[in-house]
Amino acid sequence: MPTESTSDSHPHQDLLSAVIRFAGDSGDGMQLAGTQFTDTSAIIGNDVATFPDYPAEIRAPAGTVPGVSGFQIHFAAEDIFTPGDAVNALVAMNPAAFKAHIDDVEPGGVVIANEDEFNKVNLRKAGYPEDYNPLDDSQYLTRYQLFKVPITRLNEEALADTGMSAKDVGRCKNMYALGVAYWLYDRPLDQTIKYLNRFFGEKKKLPKVAEANIKTLKAGYYFGETAEMFPVRYHVARAPITPGKYRKVTGAEALAMGLITAGKLADKTICYCGYPITPASNLLHALAAQRNFGVKTFQAEDEIAAVCASIGASFAGQIGVTGTSGPGFALKSEAIGLAVMTELPLIIVNVQRGGPSTGLPTKTEQSDLLQCMFGRNGDAPVVLLAPQSPGDCFDAAIEAVRIALRHMAPVCLLADGYIANGSEPWLIPDPDSFEPIPVKHPTANGQFHPYDRDENLARPWAIPGTEGLEHRIGGLEKQHITGNVSYDPENHQLMTMLRKEKIDRVARFIPDQTTFGPDSGDLLVLGWGGTFGSIHTAVARAQKKGKRVSAAHLRYLHPMPSNLGALLKRFRGVLVPELNTGQLRLLIRGRFLIDARGLNKVQGKPFLVEEIEQAIDLMLADKFGDREYLMPRHHQVKLEDQEYDFAAALAGAAQETHES
Amino acid sequence: MSEKSLPVLTAKDFASDQDVRWCPGCGDYAILNQVKKVLAKVNATRHNSVFVAGIGCSSRFPYYMSTYGFHTIHGRAPAIATGVKIANPDLNVWVVTGDGDGLSIGGNHLLHVLRRNVNVKILLFNNRIYGLTKGQYSPTSEEGKKTPSSPQGSLDLPLTPLSVALAAEASFVARCIDVDPDLAKVLERAANHKGSAFIEIYQDCNVFNHFAFRYATDKDAKEENILRLEHGKPLVFGKDRDKGIRMTSEQKPEVVKLSESGIKEDDLIFHDEHDEKLAFTLSRLRVDDGFPEPVGVFYQMDDDCYEDLLTQQIDEAIKARGVGTLEKLFNAGDVYEIEPSEVPHEQHV
């Protein structure tokens, strides 16, 4: 079995990093192939970052462009922070996948096309003109290293004597493609073989299926070795990663682990109440599978019931957590207001997706910031935190629980589809390295006042079952201290201010905002959440070119770090790249009266590094002019595109309608 | 703990220090008093009892109890109560709701708390009107009802709370009347039932829908219009207990007069609290259709409670995989070791 690298005489080329994308029909197993490639790359010591991209429909019409599922892996011999801009190698399992992804491949990049599927029917389904096959198109042949591999047929031949049905054989072809990719990038097979044996062999009790998958995986690998089709193999050495024990985690997994850890640190049960919603369901699944950690999971009848049950759990003295995405968050608004009013700890995870309304369920966006910040009736402040990467979800979840319990307040954790489903290597922490989360429950001692407050303005968390502390809370305005219902005008003003001040005082526990690069200069690129990787990489490149650019990434969106205002004012300009039309920018402008400019992208995809680099250049060259923000179009942030060209779009739409 | 060490609480001990602010003459007062009495009777404690309510007149209930209480948001009390029970199954949780709160805005939660058999006691005060918002028609208002929001008469067909509860797989379904002494008996049975208990209480809103249930409360008329259910007993009613309900050959209930044309009690339907179909049939009987409206326990069945099953699953998971520790949590999945590099890392630029 090939495990040693560089064991053959094939010419090798060393690369610092590479980006490979697997693309096929949503039933082709591309997510599995991608995950396996990632795991193997991580285990051999590469730094990795991934970006799964799958359709909203579970099985969109087979062979069509909307049904294409992709998985991109960036693996490197250096520290990386994004899944990569341009694709170096594309594995396209059918014409639709080719069509959907070919433009992302860098010129000269490798394209491995499963030529068996480029037949008349599939070409038509992909929307190609009659009698046209892109594999014969000279523009692609000259632009890319295009390799036509009959993956379907070779997989069938490899599995001819297994006695499996044609359908089952067909389902193994992703492993054949993976085998080819493993050979091309000089990766060992053992990790995937182990996985196949464990998953199909042990878990699903289908040893024959495991065997077949392994067989075709190897066949793919040997194809690379013997077919002499590829002129060169690529080698990406291990990255200078801090030594230690690692595992690959997705953001959803890290969130689940963070919540479980927080529960242990607080000696409380995590009561996670959710309702299925893309892309947040993985968090519910991850927690439901780990009930032996004492986690209670509850699939409620709807989003409202989910948040209400978690509020009930917090009232009863455990840690109520609910998770959702934008549309679900909207439904939870009123109940979150109840948690604000009753001053109970509550964690709301919002795995953001493209909106408004149902929007783009499987695509990423950062457009719920203002919803989470303000989307409630009345003045109803909550704490807002945003993890910046899949692994960071772990720490952010613990921090969210710590704040919620210390301040008796709802905390909203703003993840997004990109970091929840993306993955990265995670240095396994020492379980004893965490500070416990202290919890105070009062006991009967004289007269009890449910709206008494401590130095953080948090009220006592007296829990049902405690003798002598019986009290009533609710959504009606409370009298200061006693918690009795009060409609007194002065009291309402006092209580409103207390609720605000309580959240503002969370800032006392927030570390000062740090910068990547000097804390003053020509430009500060200010980001939050899942855009960290692209911003960091773009700013690093600008710094390398000698530009006086720094980056700051906000984890604490509300309240913000106390030093942020002063920090922003030490830069000549502030650029806020966001996957929305300028929500943090609005908050920054409003709060600090700073002329922050935006780079705003709403295409359901993360920023490309080059898009941010271009915006940095424009800002530094003072070319933004009076424009408050620019939007990248087709990977270009051009000044001439500074105004969104509605006229052209409308004219184009009219023409299309006319044509059809 | 020995019986003696338990402090003996009386109904008064369950009253909070808040003034009760329902309209004078409201049916809610009677219910409040009965609930306090029953809690004392079943040896409930203040600290282990939790009253959860939504929004509406009835939902002010928790403020008047000296137990733990949560006055939540409109329609959501069953969901919040479910969370309370999930977090702490040992608490005695009561949900107080109304026809608008429980059947309109919160209809969905009511269905699901019942089908899950969460061990909560749900008191649905049915006054067939929205009282707190000044008299609009509710999901139980009669068709054609003229209210400020239906000046030409409501177009909605009312629904029958008990039919809904039975269809939602409730394990305890009963009906009472605010001023009827049998209320205490039913509440006590509900308190002792393990599982979700649904009790519809006919409640008079003497401001916006006075006398909606006069037929069931009027001293002279009520025994002709209600039928007191007793498990194992024939369905007999009437001031002189001279009427009954029997099943026709087409399996339809009909009112018959006893001792007329030789009909005996043995010919009547015998109430069986464990007969779901019978319970549903009984839930459909209406005064308007010439039947007495049954009160008492329609249906009762022992079944596992949601929160207990959840705890059980956790125990099973622990049994199968051991108590989860952080060490185990972090090291699940494919763990790999990055060894310190032997040679300094060279970048292939």
mmCIF file of C-alpha atoms in Angstrom, chain A residues 366 369 513-516 523-529 531-532 535-536 539 549-557 560-561 563-565 567-569 571 573-580 583-589 591-592 594 596-600 607 612 616 619:
data_model
loop_
_atom_site.group_PDB
_atom_site.id
_atom_site.type_symbol
_atom_site.label_atom_id
_atom_site.label_comp_id
_atom_site.label_asym_id
_atom_site.label_seq_id
_atom_site.Cartn_x
_atom_site.Cartn_y
_atom_site.Cartn_z
ATOM 1 C CA GLN A 366 -23.236 38.082 7.822
ATOM 2 C CA LEU A 369 -25.828 41.426 12.875
ATOM 3 C CA GLN A 513 -9.060 45.155 21.067
ATOM 4 C CA THR A 514 -5.744 44.088 19.583
ATOM 5 C CA THR A 515 -4.486 44.627 16.074
ATOM 6 C CA PHE A 516 -2.623 42.519 13.606
ATOM 7 C CA LEU A 523 -5.580 51.925 7.242
ATOM 8 C CA LEU A 524 -7.309 49.646 9.691
ATOM 9 C CA VAL A 525 -9.252 46.784 8.185
ATOM 10 C CA LEU A 526 -11.967 46.054 10.718
ATOM 11 C CA GLY A 527 -13.850 42.812 10.476
ATOM 12 C CA TRP A 528 -15.914 40.417 12.509
ATOM 13 C CA GLY A 529 -16.870 36.756 12.404
ATOM 14 C CA THR A 531 -14.280 36.899 7.370
ATOM 15 C CA PHE A 532 -11.227 36.682 9.617
ATOM 16 C CA ILE A 535 -8.982 39.772 5.972
ATOM 17 C CA HIS A 536 -5.967 38.483 7.830
ATOM 18 C CA VAL A 539 -3.659 42.468 5.348
ATOM 19 C CA VAL A 549 -2.176 48.533 7.079
ATOM 20 C CA SER A 550 -3.374 46.713 10.174
ATOM 21 C CA ALA A 551 -6.303 44.457 10.868
ATOM 22 C CA ALA A 552 -8.602 44.264 13.865
ATOM 23 C CA HIS A 553 -11.143 41.531 14.219
ATOM 24 C CA LEU A 554 -14.033 42.119 16.582
ATOM 25 C CA ARG A 555 -15.107 39.170 18.668
ATOM 26 C CA TYR A 556 -17.179 41.370 20.973
ATOM 27 C CA LEU A 557 -19.772 43.141 18.875
ATOM 28 C CA MET A 560 -17.501 46.556 22.057
ATOM 29 C CA PRO A 561 -14.047 46.667 23.659
ATOM 30 C CA ASN A 563 -10.447 50.935 23.653
ATOM 31 C CA LEU A 564 -12.018 50.493 20.228
ATOM 32 C CA GLY A 565 -12.992 54.119 19.641
ATOM 33 C CA LEU A 567 -7.956 52.691 18.332
ATOM 34 C CA LEU A 568 -10.046 53.489 15.260
ATOM 35 C CA LYS A 569 -9.070 57.145 15.520
ATOM 36 C CA PHE A 571 -5.800 55.238 11.675
ATOM 37 C CA GLY A 573 -8.862 55.271 7.274
ATOM 38 C CA VAL A 574 -11.040 52.380 8.350
ATOM 39 C CA LEU A 575 -12.242 49.726 5.934
ATOM 40 C CA VAL A 576 -14.973 47.336 7.060
ATOM 41 C CA PRO A 577 -15.317 44.287 4.806
ATOM 42 C CA GLU A 578 -18.562 42.442 5.531
ATOM 43 C CA LEU A 579 -20.762 39.863 3.869
ATOM 44 C CA ASN A 580 -23.739 42.210 4.077
ATOM 45 C CA GLN A 583 -24.148 46.460 9.185
ATOM 46 C CA LEU A 584 -21.033 46.729 11.353
ATOM 47 C CA ARG A 585 -20.147 49.849 9.389
ATOM 48 C CA LEU A 586 -23.432 51.398 10.499
ATOM 49 C CA LEU A 587 -22.725 50.562 14.134
ATOM 50 C CA ILE A 588 -19.158 51.878 13.935
ATOM 51 C CA ARG A 589 -20.208 55.097 12.226
ATOM 52 C CA ARG A 591 -21.077 54.851 17.766
ATOM 53 C CA PHE A 592 -17.728 56.471 17.006
ATOM 54 C CA ILE A 594 -15.926 57.683 12.125
ATOM 55 C CA ALA A 596 -15.631 54.000 8.047
ATOM 56 C CA ARG A 597 -15.849 52.679 4.493
ATOM 57 C CA GLY A 598 -17.118 49.309 3.455
ATOM 58 C CA LEU A 599 -16.358 46.428 1.202
ATOM 59 C CA ASN A 600 -19.600 44.570 0.931
ATOM 60 C CA PHE A 607 -14.517 37.015 0.506
ATOM 61 C CA ILE A 612 -9.969 42.627 0.084
ATOM 62 C CA ILE A 616 -7.129 48.018 0.566
ATOM 63 C CA MET A 619 -8.445 52.940 0.156
#
